[in-house]
Amino acid sequence: MNCICSQRDLKDALIAASKALPTKPQTPILNGIYIVAKNNQLEIQATDFALGVIAKIPAEIEDEGTIVVNGKNITEIISKLAGDIVTISTEEGNSATFKSEAASFSLYTMDAEDFPKVSVQEFQHSLFIKNNVLRKLIARSTFATSNDDSRPVFQGCSVTIEGSTITFVATNTHRLVVVKAKIEDNIEGENKFIVPAKTLNDLMWIINSAREDNGVKIEFSDKHIAFTVNNIFVTCRLIDGQFPPHEKVIPASCETYANLDISEFRSAISRVEIISKQTEYNTVRLKFDSEGLELSSDSYETGKVIEHVNAAVEGPGVEIAFNLRYIQDFLKIAGGDEVRIGMNDKLSPADFRITGDDDFIYIVTPVRT
Amino acid sequence: MNCICSQRDLKDALIAASKALPTKPQTPILNGIYIVAKNNQLEIQATDFALGVIAKIPAEIEDEGTIVVNGKNITEIISKLAGDIVTISTEEGNSATFKSEAASFSLYTMDAEDFPKVSVQEFQHSLFIKNNVLRKLIARSTFATSNDDSRPVFQGCSVTIEGSTITFVATNTHRLVVVKAKIEDNIEGENKFIVPAKTLNDLMWIINSAREDNGVKIEFSDKHIAFTVNNIFVTCRLIDGQFPPHEKVIPASCETYANLDISEFRSAISRVEIISKQTEYNTVRLKFDSEGLELSSDSYETGKVIEHVNAAVEGPGVEIAFNLRYIQDFLKIAGGDEVRIGMNDKLSPADFRITGDDDFIYIVTPVRT
């Protein structure tokens, strides 16, 4: 192999591909990034079997070739190079040289034959979605998924595409989020599948660092999904299994509604957290009445906190308790000025929404106190 | 106790005092911060026995009193309060209440009688030093100390005050730093003592967050030292023991001198590090000759790097190797444009200086290769 390419292009491609490097590789070859020089471009691949990334960048190629080098090392090296241009060459023996200005790195290569290349499926369906729309869907859903390995469906977001509406649903069984958005295409039938939250978070990173905003192409079939962001192709297996129906978790109506200024609420919650995080279930008690909202938390080790927040309360007063972290997660990603909380009683799930935003529903099960 | 004070004053005082909270307290009371309301001020103390901090802030006092509350909790609470004013009061039972705007925290108190109050010694000597001068002395010396508990003298900086010169010396036996500065006072005799690097680093933090630049008062006696930065008093025991003489470690003359642009050198070192950190001793080889400097490093796992840096070399060529971290530490805190390295041979200590700055000498023992 003998070629030259832009340092910035190569750096961006390697950082994107690195997202697929496993933290605990099943075999040493998975530590590698696969680089093919051919047809005036470099194709860069990494995979952990579940997730695969392929990035393509333009290159001037004198000799074609294929190498696999340690992904972490090459990404750090190319990121720190000072010159605009990188020369890649292979000599005899198993090493590849990366040069830029006065720096020259020779890295040992691995056998490219051993590399499990990312398989590009035939996809039955495809659609385009705007970068910002997909970012919002991901930001508002993946945080609500579960880390529990024993129930894989909850480690993903259930995605439904029907007509020109796309819906993401995520839950860890204690809280549930439903986010909707419009797409420009009109998709036939109901398409429903579960995408791993990790893939979506990696994709988010790739969208955020995209230099051009050309939209994201989504392709899917029964078992696989792929996202294309400019020159970067991300693909993974869908999660097998049934996502439980979420509609009946959302309260049809609520007896009490409270409207709060979101930044006042966020600030009060950040203080109450100092005490609540020292309790067993990170519990915050909320007491809504005509006076507004009283937040409180009690730790037998530390002491207690009481905080008052202005709230316009409609309907009967209610006392309810939550895991404070679940409220904080919502407030972290909620835009807008006002939050509207719908409640029935201290044991029924509460319904958190942002006033004026019908595309985002957040349901939280109370903590029993 | 019943008093009010400024949230900002109280926050700054608590953060400063927190520097003395031990990470592994010998007794639970050392988790506490001691607060006395008396004579229109709050006095706030914390100590880990080795280090003690006392901060004083103005307060309107209705009822005098003394409390001890968990230092970490109260610092976090006061830091997050939204109002400008904090009210502190004690009720019956063992708790104290801190109120600001709509927030009210009640914290359990500890028995103030149990708190080991910071003892304020009689000091024989005192001097003033400008904030910036002391900051520079600390930044350029503490990094070179040792973490080795078995040799306490190397966990401190040897400070010598003679006439109007103050000198800090620090070493971990593999590298040595000597930093000098002028003070405005003229101190009689030679005064020499060893100050724990931890105290100096905590003090650095306090100087950096000082709202007014009024200089630092240094007081010392045989066994103790104290620093006063505005309203904050920091005191600790000096380290017992003899600091070895450092003068003979500094080469009297060097056969080879190399002058390098500091930012070019820093950038090259940051790349070479990617390989060197994968070697056993973090080794970088330096080859100086009429062509300039060739840096290289070799890892049997990863590969190798060669990098060229422009250098004006005076005297015979030399090949020498160092622990790269030691060069990096120097480059991190070295200001200036050019570094001048004096060397004799591959086994003798090298002398790193910043061109035009005679107050800073850094000696590094080579790695044998």
XYZ file of C-alpha atoms in Angstrom:
738
model
C 0.000 0.000 0.000
C 1.186 3.494 -0.792
C -1.146 6.466 -0.631
C -1.724 9.948 0.694
C -4.826 11.500 2.253
C -5.943 14.438 4.337
C -5.043 14.244 8.040
C -8.421 15.718 9.000
C -10.418 13.277 6.847
C -8.462 10.320 8.173
C -8.767 11.491 11.776
C -12.561 11.932 11.509
C -12.945 8.534 9.807
C -10.853 6.778 12.458
C -12.694 8.429 15.343
C -16.031 7.374 13.816
C -14.789 3.805 13.214
C -13.407 3.663 16.781
C -16.980 3.758 18.066
C -17.223 0.123 16.965
C -14.006 -0.993 18.710
C -15.034 -3.347 21.508
C -13.918 -2.506 25.057
C -13.454 -6.230 25.749
C -12.584 -7.816 22.396
C -13.469 -11.489 21.947
C -10.394 -11.936 19.725
C -7.310 -9.708 19.250
C -8.192 -8.903 15.609
C -11.207 -6.918 16.875
C -8.749 -4.402 18.347
C -7.861 -3.654 14.758
C -9.094 -1.112 12.271
C -9.199 -2.443 8.704
C -7.977 -0.037 6.012
C -8.320 -0.710 2.276
C -6.728 1.608 -0.308
C -8.515 1.178 -3.648
C -10.249 3.226 -6.368
C -9.046 6.629 -5.127
C -10.400 6.078 -1.678
C -9.596 4.646 1.701
C -12.232 2.457 3.258
C -11.914 2.184 7.020
C -13.778 -0.458 9.023
C -14.182 -1.506 12.633
C -16.603 -3.889 14.270
C -17.375 -5.563 17.576
C -19.656 -8.057 15.711
C -22.778 -6.300 17.072
C -21.943 -2.891 15.597
C -20.043 -2.164 12.400
C -18.786 1.136 11.018
C -17.437 1.817 7.530
C -16.001 5.240 6.675
C -14.795 6.211 3.210
C -12.470 9.097 2.435
C -10.771 10.296 -0.757
C -7.086 9.380 -1.200
C -4.373 9.534 -3.838
C -3.354 5.920 -4.295
C -0.072 4.860 -5.807
C -0.247 1.211 -4.732
C -3.473 -0.430 -3.611
C -3.474 -2.565 -0.501
C -5.154 -3.657 2.720
C -3.903 -3.439 6.289
C -5.211 -3.943 9.817
C -3.579 -1.914 12.600
C -4.413 -1.406 16.275
C -7.410 0.920 16.234
C -6.780 2.776 19.453
C -3.148 3.510 18.596
C -3.714 4.630 15.014
C -6.591 6.891 16.045
C -4.474 8.587 18.709
C -1.514 8.900 16.346
C -3.430 10.421 13.424
C -5.287 12.764 15.809
C -1.994 14.169 17.090
C -0.236 14.621 13.744
C 0.646 18.232 12.978
C 0.663 18.173 9.137
C -2.306 18.453 6.746
C -1.306 15.382 4.722
C -0.627 11.803 5.827
C 1.370 9.290 3.780
C 0.618 5.630 4.385
C 2.933 2.919 3.109
C 3.721 -0.694 3.763
C 7.199 -2.134 3.529
C 8.279 -5.729 3.610
C 7.438 -7.436 6.867
C 4.335 -6.805 8.878
C 4.350 -3.076 9.478
C 2.767 0.031 8.006
C 4.242 3.519 8.143
C 2.241 6.709 8.697
C 4.157 9.907 7.982
C 3.251 13.545 8.365
C 5.744 16.402 8.386
C 8.693 15.388 10.591
C 6.876 12.505 12.302
C 7.026 8.888 11.164
C 5.165 6.048 12.905
C 5.653 2.378 12.001
C 2.928 0.176 13.425
C 2.788 -3.593 13.423
C -0.022 -4.878 11.231
C -2.358 -7.809 11.803
C -3.412 -10.334 9.174
C -6.145 -8.640 7.116
C -7.543 -12.081 6.182
C -8.548 -12.578 9.833
C -10.607 -9.392 10.000
C -14.400 -10.017 10.174
C -15.466 -7.496 7.572
C -18.650 -5.561 8.164
C -21.351 -7.267 6.100
C -23.489 -4.908 4.086
C -26.986 -6.387 3.914
C -29.696 -5.984 1.347
C -32.214 -3.706 3.009
C -35.923 -3.738 2.134
C -36.745 -0.256 3.389
C -35.076 3.119 3.399
C -35.909 6.658 4.427
C -34.209 9.990 5.089
C -34.382 11.922 8.328
C -32.964 15.334 9.186
C -29.903 15.324 11.448
C -31.617 17.482 14.073
C -34.769 15.387 14.121
C -32.822 12.164 14.690
C -30.602 13.813 17.329
C -33.654 14.896 19.269
C -35.227 11.422 19.060
C -32.028 9.824 20.352
C -31.352 12.395 23.100
C -34.891 12.056 24.406
C -35.053 8.256 24.425
C -31.788 6.380 25.035
C -31.337 7.789 28.576
C -34.514 5.917 29.637
C -33.273 2.461 28.609
C -32.050 -0.200 31.024
C -28.530 -1.525 31.673
C -29.844 -4.922 32.645
C -28.192 -7.567 30.444
C -30.855 -10.121 31.345
C -33.596 -8.223 29.469
C -32.067 -7.153 26.142
C -35.246 -5.529 24.749
C -34.991 -2.805 27.394
C -31.425 -2.036 26.335
C -32.852 -0.708 23.093
C -35.331 1.805 21.780
C -38.459 0.465 20.125
C -38.773 2.346 16.842
C -42.072 2.475 14.937
C -42.334 3.977 11.478
C -45.809 4.414 10.081
C -46.752 6.814 7.324
C -44.717 9.923 7.920
C -44.385 9.465 11.701
C -41.449 7.925 13.528
C -41.819 7.027 17.219
C -39.118 6.027 19.708
C -40.175 4.274 22.925
C -37.772 3.355 25.724
C -38.215 2.043 29.244
C -36.400 0.421 32.135
C -39.818 -0.698 33.515
C -39.773 2.099 36.150
C -40.051 4.943 33.680
C -41.089 5.184 30.061
C -40.483 7.694 27.324
C -42.424 8.137 24.082
C -41.003 10.553 21.496
C -42.490 11.262 18.093
C -41.240 13.110 15.015
C -42.221 13.683 11.392
C -40.239 12.316 8.477
C -40.522 13.543 4.911
C -41.026 10.111 3.370
C -44.307 8.253 3.617
C -43.608 4.656 4.594
C -46.074 1.910 3.775
C -47.454 -0.345 6.544
C -46.293 -0.387 10.158
C -42.584 -1.034 10.635
C -41.451 -1.819 14.155
C -38.035 -2.892 15.475
C -35.724 -2.471 18.477
C -32.388 -0.654 17.995
C -29.635 -1.014 20.630
C -29.254 2.218 22.639
C -25.474 1.922 22.318
C -25.692 2.091 18.510
C -27.944 5.136 18.760
C -25.566 6.877 21.170
C -22.571 6.132 18.923
C -24.582 7.409 15.968
C -25.400 10.564 17.928
C -21.692 11.186 18.362
C -21.153 10.721 14.610
C -24.038 13.062 13.727
C -22.732 15.684 16.165
C -19.304 15.668 14.568
C -20.579 15.599 10.959
C -19.055 18.463 9.001
C -22.033 18.722 6.640
C -25.722 18.445 7.462
C -27.090 16.294 4.624
C -29.559 14.239 6.608
C -29.247 10.632 7.709
C -30.286 7.716 5.502
C -31.917 4.912 7.489
C -32.182 1.449 5.910
C -33.667 -1.574 7.590
C -34.743 -5.157 7.047
C -35.999 -7.848 9.438
C -32.751 -8.350 11.287
C -30.534 -5.348 10.568
C -30.505 -1.569 10.427
C -28.025 0.877 8.888
C -27.502 4.612 9.180
C -25.521 6.610 6.651
C -24.200 10.024 7.725
C -22.279 11.569 4.806
C -19.323 9.210 4.250
C -19.970 7.100 7.345
C -22.039 3.915 7.358
C -23.113 2.445 10.717
C -24.875 -0.895 10.875
C -26.009 -3.296 13.587
C -28.273 -6.218 14.313
C -31.695 -5.336 15.665
C -32.553 -6.641 19.141
C -34.732 -9.793 19.015
C -37.848 -9.888 21.128
C -41.164 -8.223 21.803
C -41.358 -4.746 23.255
C -44.321 -4.604 25.672
C -47.242 -2.379 24.653
C -46.752 1.035 26.194
C -50.070 2.716 25.467
C -51.827 1.564 28.626
C -48.995 2.878 30.818
C -49.837 6.437 29.797
C -52.654 7.746 32.036
C -55.763 8.468 29.958
C -56.549 11.431 32.225
C -55.188 12.916 35.444
C -56.992 14.405 38.430
C -54.224 16.832 39.307
C -52.034 18.889 37.002
C -49.154 21.097 38.138
C -47.351 23.629 35.951
C -43.821 24.626 37.007
C -41.147 26.921 35.658
C -38.563 24.472 34.371
C -35.427 26.296 35.467
C -36.761 26.972 38.963
C -37.668 23.278 39.257
C -34.266 22.182 37.919
C -32.412 24.408 40.389
C -34.460 23.184 43.373
C -33.994 19.545 42.336
C -30.204 20.037 42.154
C -30.191 21.134 45.800
C -32.571 18.456 47.064
C -30.280 15.907 45.395
C -27.552 16.614 47.988
C -29.768 14.925 50.600
C -31.728 12.485 48.418
C -28.588 10.838 47.004
C -27.781 9.771 50.556
C -31.075 7.880 50.855
C -31.563 4.270 49.788
C -33.777 4.936 46.759
C -32.679 8.524 46.045
C -36.140 9.550 47.176
C -37.647 13.023 46.843
C -41.149 13.740 48.177
C -43.368 16.176 46.272
C -46.366 17.804 47.926
C -48.612 19.746 45.564
C -51.368 22.002 46.911
C -52.745 25.505 46.491
C -49.462 26.899 47.922
C -47.460 25.356 45.101
C -44.917 22.540 45.389
C -42.961 21.551 48.476
C -40.009 19.282 47.747
C -38.393 17.406 50.597
C -35.928 14.661 51.327
C -34.662 13.072 54.507
C -31.479 11.158 55.183
C -31.060 9.557 58.596
C -27.305 10.102 58.305
C -27.162 13.699 57.120
C -30.356 15.608 57.817
C -33.191 16.929 55.714
C -34.108 19.520 53.131
C -37.350 21.333 52.397
C -37.647 23.512 49.346
C -40.562 25.464 47.932
C -41.172 25.874 44.193
C -43.920 28.009 42.657
C -46.492 25.825 40.904
C -49.930 26.400 39.448
C -51.880 23.354 40.662
C -55.205 22.328 39.072
C -57.324 19.739 40.888
C -56.913 18.188 44.334
C -53.607 18.335 46.242
C -51.375 15.257 46.014
C -48.346 13.890 47.847
C -46.107 11.636 45.811
C -42.472 10.468 45.891
C -40.017 9.694 43.086
C -36.496 8.541 42.482
C -34.964 12.011 42.051
C -32.611 10.773 39.346
C -35.606 10.070 37.085
C -36.802 13.667 37.402
C -33.278 14.949 36.867
C -32.842 12.853 33.699
C -35.985 14.417 32.280
C -35.038 17.980 33.228
C -31.568 17.517 31.734
C -32.856 16.875 28.229
C -36.149 18.795 28.383
C -36.065 22.063 26.489
C -38.888 24.582 26.879
C -39.911 26.896 29.709
C -42.558 24.991 31.613
C -43.123 21.430 32.744
C -46.642 20.086 33.259
C -46.975 17.110 35.590
C -50.166 15.038 35.543
C -50.902 12.833 38.578
C -53.726 10.719 39.944
C -52.561 9.436 43.314
C -49.370 8.530 45.143
C -49.217 5.026 43.649
C -50.072 5.743 40.000
C -47.559 6.673 37.322
C -47.141 10.410 36.788
C -47.055 12.033 33.355
C -44.337 14.627 32.720
C -44.610 16.845 29.645
C -43.134 20.050 28.339
C -45.840 22.659 27.838
C -46.373 23.234 24.128
C -44.507 20.090 23.051
C -46.865 17.200 22.272
C -44.128 14.966 20.860
C -42.542 14.042 24.184
C -44.194 12.012 26.971
C -42.329 10.868 30.073
C -44.044 8.505 32.522
C -42.520 7.781 35.936
C -43.670 5.222 38.496
C -43.679 6.700 42.022
C -41.585 5.343 44.891
C -43.706 3.912 47.737
C -42.905 5.659 51.017
C -26.519 30.109 67.075
C -28.462 32.516 64.926
C -26.789 34.596 62.263
C -26.791 35.676 58.639
C -23.930 35.998 56.172
C -23.226 36.295 52.453
C -23.680 33.087 50.462
C -20.606 33.867 48.372
C -18.379 34.536 51.412
C -19.555 31.381 53.128
C -19.125 29.283 49.994
C -15.541 30.502 49.427
C -14.654 29.950 53.091
C -16.074 26.422 53.074
C -14.318 25.472 49.838
C -11.004 26.729 51.268
C -11.548 24.884 54.553
C -12.514 21.703 52.646
C -8.924 21.469 51.427
C -8.059 20.266 54.940
C -10.791 17.606 55.085
C -9.022 14.228 55.139
C -9.914 11.690 52.447
C -9.535 8.897 55.013
C -10.413 10.445 58.370
C -8.865 8.837 61.448
C -11.995 9.716 63.468
C -15.489 10.755 62.297
C -15.177 14.262 63.788
C -12.501 15.035 61.153
C -15.269 14.846 58.514
C -16.641 17.931 60.192
C -16.211 21.617 59.584
C -16.194 23.680 62.794
C -18.128 26.952 62.647
C -18.039 29.577 65.409
C -20.324 32.644 65.310
C -18.835 35.365 67.519
C -17.826 39.051 67.368
C -19.556 39.808 64.071
C -17.786 37.044 62.258
C -17.948 33.385 61.406
C -14.773 31.416 61.935
C -14.661 28.232 59.880
C -12.108 25.500 60.565
C -11.140 22.125 59.169
C -8.137 19.933 59.805
C -6.722 16.512 59.044
C -4.180 16.993 61.899
C -1.355 17.549 59.384
C -2.986 20.539 57.674
C -5.313 23.112 59.244
C -7.332 25.858 57.594
C -9.137 28.734 59.312
C -11.309 31.119 57.281
C -13.040 34.174 58.742
C -15.970 35.992 57.165
C -18.193 38.867 58.338
C -21.636 37.928 59.693
C -24.564 39.551 61.463
C -24.880 37.612 64.675
C -28.018 37.520 66.783
C -26.995 34.596 68.983
C -23.415 33.395 69.272
C -22.681 29.694 69.041
C -20.491 26.873 67.790
C -21.396 23.927 65.566
C -19.667 21.114 63.691
C -21.383 19.772 60.565
C -20.304 17.340 57.853
C -17.848 19.334 55.744
C -18.535 17.757 52.377
C -22.309 18.120 52.699
C -22.341 21.704 53.941
C -19.886 22.802 51.235
C -22.030 21.248 48.502
C -25.225 22.706 49.990
C -23.948 26.273 50.362
C -22.359 26.137 46.892
C -25.738 25.275 45.329
C -27.881 27.831 47.184
C -29.540 30.348 44.892
C -29.910 33.332 47.268
C -27.314 35.981 48.214
C -27.880 35.599 51.961
C -27.708 32.510 54.179
C -29.355 32.261 57.603
C -27.831 29.792 60.043
C -29.668 28.763 63.199
C -29.650 25.966 65.721
C -32.761 24.605 67.343
C -33.095 22.208 70.234
C -31.594 18.829 69.521
C -28.482 18.255 67.482
C -29.175 19.952 64.187
C -28.426 23.254 62.482
C -30.557 24.875 59.792
C -29.207 26.695 56.752
C -31.785 28.743 54.846
C -31.588 30.732 51.659
C -34.608 31.874 49.655
C -37.044 28.949 49.395
C -34.519 26.290 50.452
C -34.034 25.060 54.003
C -31.479 22.404 54.993
C -31.303 20.891 58.492
C -28.067 19.042 59.094
C -27.169 16.871 62.054
C -24.378 18.425 64.105
C -21.450 16.723 65.820
C -20.187 17.534 69.294
C -18.073 20.702 68.950
C -16.100 19.714 72.072
C -14.648 16.759 70.145
C -13.273 18.876 67.316
C -9.451 19.138 67.331
C -9.173 22.890 66.810
C -6.387 24.176 64.611
C -3.639 25.350 66.952
C -2.236 28.737 66.082
C 1.456 28.708 67.003
C 3.744 31.544 67.984
C 5.898 32.066 64.911
C 9.430 33.484 65.111
C 9.670 34.680 61.519
C 7.378 36.290 59.015
C 7.565 37.699 55.514
C 5.308 38.762 52.657
C 5.407 37.359 49.154
C 3.424 38.380 46.090
C 0.673 35.969 45.034
C 2.163 35.494 41.568
C 5.659 34.878 42.869
C 4.472 32.175 45.269
C 2.250 30.602 42.600
C 5.209 30.319 40.253
C 7.414 28.784 42.967
C 4.747 26.187 43.761
C 3.839 25.369 40.144
C 7.494 24.862 39.273
C 8.413 22.669 42.227
C 5.687 20.445 43.679
C 5.327 18.380 40.473
C 8.882 17.084 40.989
C 8.265 15.650 44.467
C 7.875 11.951 45.222
C 4.775 9.975 46.229
C 6.851 7.492 48.179
C 5.542 7.371 51.766
C 8.728 5.704 52.978
C 10.827 8.830 52.343
C 8.794 11.782 53.664
C 11.417 14.452 52.899
C 10.895 13.892 49.175
C 7.149 14.462 49.561
C 7.943 18.076 50.339
C 9.726 21.074 48.894
C 12.873 22.232 50.642
C 12.462 25.978 51.121
C 15.461 28.214 51.840
C 15.075 31.884 52.710
C 18.237 33.918 52.875
C 18.395 37.702 52.551
C 15.837 38.607 49.929
C 15.993 35.294 48.056
C 13.606 32.367 48.451
C 14.528 29.009 46.896
C 12.339 25.915 46.447
C 14.066 22.579 45.778
C 12.181 19.345 45.051
C 13.229 15.902 43.901
C 12.083 12.303 43.627
C 15.773 11.260 43.316
C 15.416 10.797 39.517
C 14.880 14.459 38.752
C 15.480 17.661 40.638
C 14.102 21.146 40.374
C 15.576 24.359 41.795
C 13.446 27.518 41.589
C 14.408 30.909 42.941
C 12.537 34.163 43.469
C 13.001 37.524 45.125
C 11.042 38.651 48.160
C 10.698 42.219 49.313
C 11.727 41.561 52.918
C 15.333 40.946 53.903
C 15.471 37.945 56.239
C 18.375 37.478 58.656
C 20.442 34.272 58.624
C 19.680 31.151 56.583
C 16.234 29.671 57.160
C 15.636 26.214 55.757
C 12.671 23.867 56.148
C 10.635 21.286 54.243
C 6.974 22.052 53.429
C 4.615 19.201 52.379
C 3.810 19.415 48.659
C 0.154 18.727 49.475
C -0.060 21.878 51.607
C 1.552 23.908 48.829
C -0.878 22.529 46.234
C -3.868 23.271 48.491
C -2.469 26.757 49.065
C -2.112 27.199 45.301
C -5.788 26.478 44.916
C -6.617 29.063 47.611
C -4.361 31.695 46.013
C -5.913 31.013 42.589
C -9.410 31.598 43.918
C -8.514 34.654 46.031
C -10.766 37.569 45.109
C -8.136 40.175 46.044
C -4.412 40.104 45.387
C -2.951 41.371 48.682
C 0.082 39.105 48.846
C 0.597 36.069 51.062
C 1.987 36.331 54.600
C 4.335 33.468 55.444
C 5.134 32.758 59.104
C 7.341 29.978 60.331
C 9.059 28.538 63.371
C 11.070 25.338 63.926
C 8.192 22.928 63.498
C 5.342 24.801 61.790
C 4.558 27.106 58.910
C 1.506 29.246 58.168
C 0.269 31.068 55.100
C -2.328 33.838 55.250
C -4.189 34.693 52.029
C -6.659 37.514 52.778
C -9.120 36.000 55.277
C -7.758 32.449 55.006
C -5.104 31.019 57.304
C -3.424 27.732 56.312
C -1.017 26.014 58.674
C 0.847 22.710 58.816
C 3.710 20.899 60.441
C 7.011 21.029 58.600
C 8.461 17.705 57.446
C 11.180 16.416 59.791
C 14.455 15.301 58.278
C 17.419 16.424 56.223
C 17.051 17.312 52.566
C 20.159 16.082 50.704
C 22.455 18.779 49.268
C 21.433 19.431 45.689
C 24.262 21.679 44.455
C 26.512 18.868 43.254
C 23.715 17.320 41.194
C 23.708 20.361 38.914
C 26.410 19.915 36.240
C 29.081 22.611 36.617
C 29.467 22.701 32.829
C 28.185 20.760 29.836
C 29.939 19.637 26.666
C 26.833 19.797 24.503
C 24.058 22.355 24.493
C 20.916 22.156 22.359
C 18.419 24.986 21.877
C 14.896 24.021 20.812
C 11.687 25.852 20.105
C 9.549 24.928 23.079
C 6.218 24.495 21.285
C 7.753 22.383 18.488
C 9.410 20.207 21.142
C 6.167 19.937 23.161
C 4.182 18.899 20.094
C 6.739 16.235 19.051
C 6.908 14.845 22.605
C 3.108 14.527 22.697
C 3.243 12.282 19.622
C 6.232 10.208 20.727
C 4.335 9.586 23.981
C 1.808 7.400 22.122
C 4.566 4.808 21.658
C 6.749 5.508 24.707
C 3.888 5.034 27.167
C 3.679 1.448 25.934
C 7.304 0.780 26.907
C 8.404 -0.369 30.352
C 10.085 2.863 31.451
C 8.231 5.281 29.174
C 11.508 5.699 27.323
C 12.236 8.278 24.626
C 15.633 8.342 22.903
C 17.109 11.711 21.912
C 19.873 11.967 19.310
C 21.426 15.416 18.988
C 23.796 16.218 16.109
C 24.367 18.867 13.475
C 21.044 17.878 11.832
C 19.105 18.798 14.967
C 17.251 16.420 17.268
C 15.861 13.006 16.385
C 13.364 11.675 18.909
C 12.467 7.995 18.822
C 10.704 5.320 20.790
C 10.114 1.637 20.245
C 7.465 -0.661 21.658
C 7.737 -4.354 20.885
C 3.932 -4.565 21.006
C 2.944 -1.572 18.911
C 5.735 -0.373 16.669
C 8.016 2.634 16.618
C 8.123 6.360 16.061
C 10.832 8.648 14.736
C 10.352 12.388 14.839
C 12.670 15.224 13.869
C 12.791 18.534 15.737
C 14.876 21.540 14.704
C 17.646 22.163 17.226
C 20.746 24.371 17.319
C 23.371 22.041 18.778
C 26.659 23.371 20.219
C 29.436 20.868 20.958
C 29.715 17.157 20.138
C 26.669 15.061 19.196
C 25.082 13.012 21.976
C 22.604 10.158 22.258
C 20.652 9.998 25.488
C 17.359 8.523 26.737
C 14.836 9.777 29.290
C 11.577 8.872 30.922
C 9.349 10.910 28.623
C 7.027 11.852 31.481
C 9.858 13.836 33.083
C 10.323 15.915 29.943
C 6.577 16.373 29.612
C 6.260 17.569 33.218
C 8.869 20.224 32.525
C 7.325 21.356 29.237
C 3.887 21.563 30.857
C 4.917 24.226 33.356
C 7.763 25.877 31.424
C 6.821 29.249 29.991
C 9.120 30.968 27.500
C 9.891 30.296 23.854
C 13.043 28.219 23.923
C 14.428 25.376 25.993
C 18.175 24.901 26.392
C 19.348 21.413 27.287
C 22.887 20.905 28.622
C 24.344 17.370 28.441
C 27.678 15.646 29.002
C 27.129 11.990 28.086
C 24.387 9.378 28.007
C 24.795 8.493 31.683
C 25.137 11.954 33.254
C 22.223 14.110 34.402
C 21.006 16.620 31.825
C 20.238 20.233 32.636
C 16.996 21.686 31.252
C 16.490 25.474 31.333
C 14.269 28.055 29.736
C 16.335 30.517 27.712
C 16.352 33.894 29.457
C 15.079 32.536 32.780
C 17.882 31.935 35.288
C 15.551 31.204 38.192
C 14.511 27.725 37.070
C 16.821 24.683 36.819
C 15.543 21.193 36.023
C 17.932 18.237 36.232
C 16.945 14.822 34.887
C 18.845 11.547 35.242
C 18.909 9.632 31.923
C 17.426 6.168 31.465
C 20.063 3.523 30.647
C 19.247 1.783 27.370
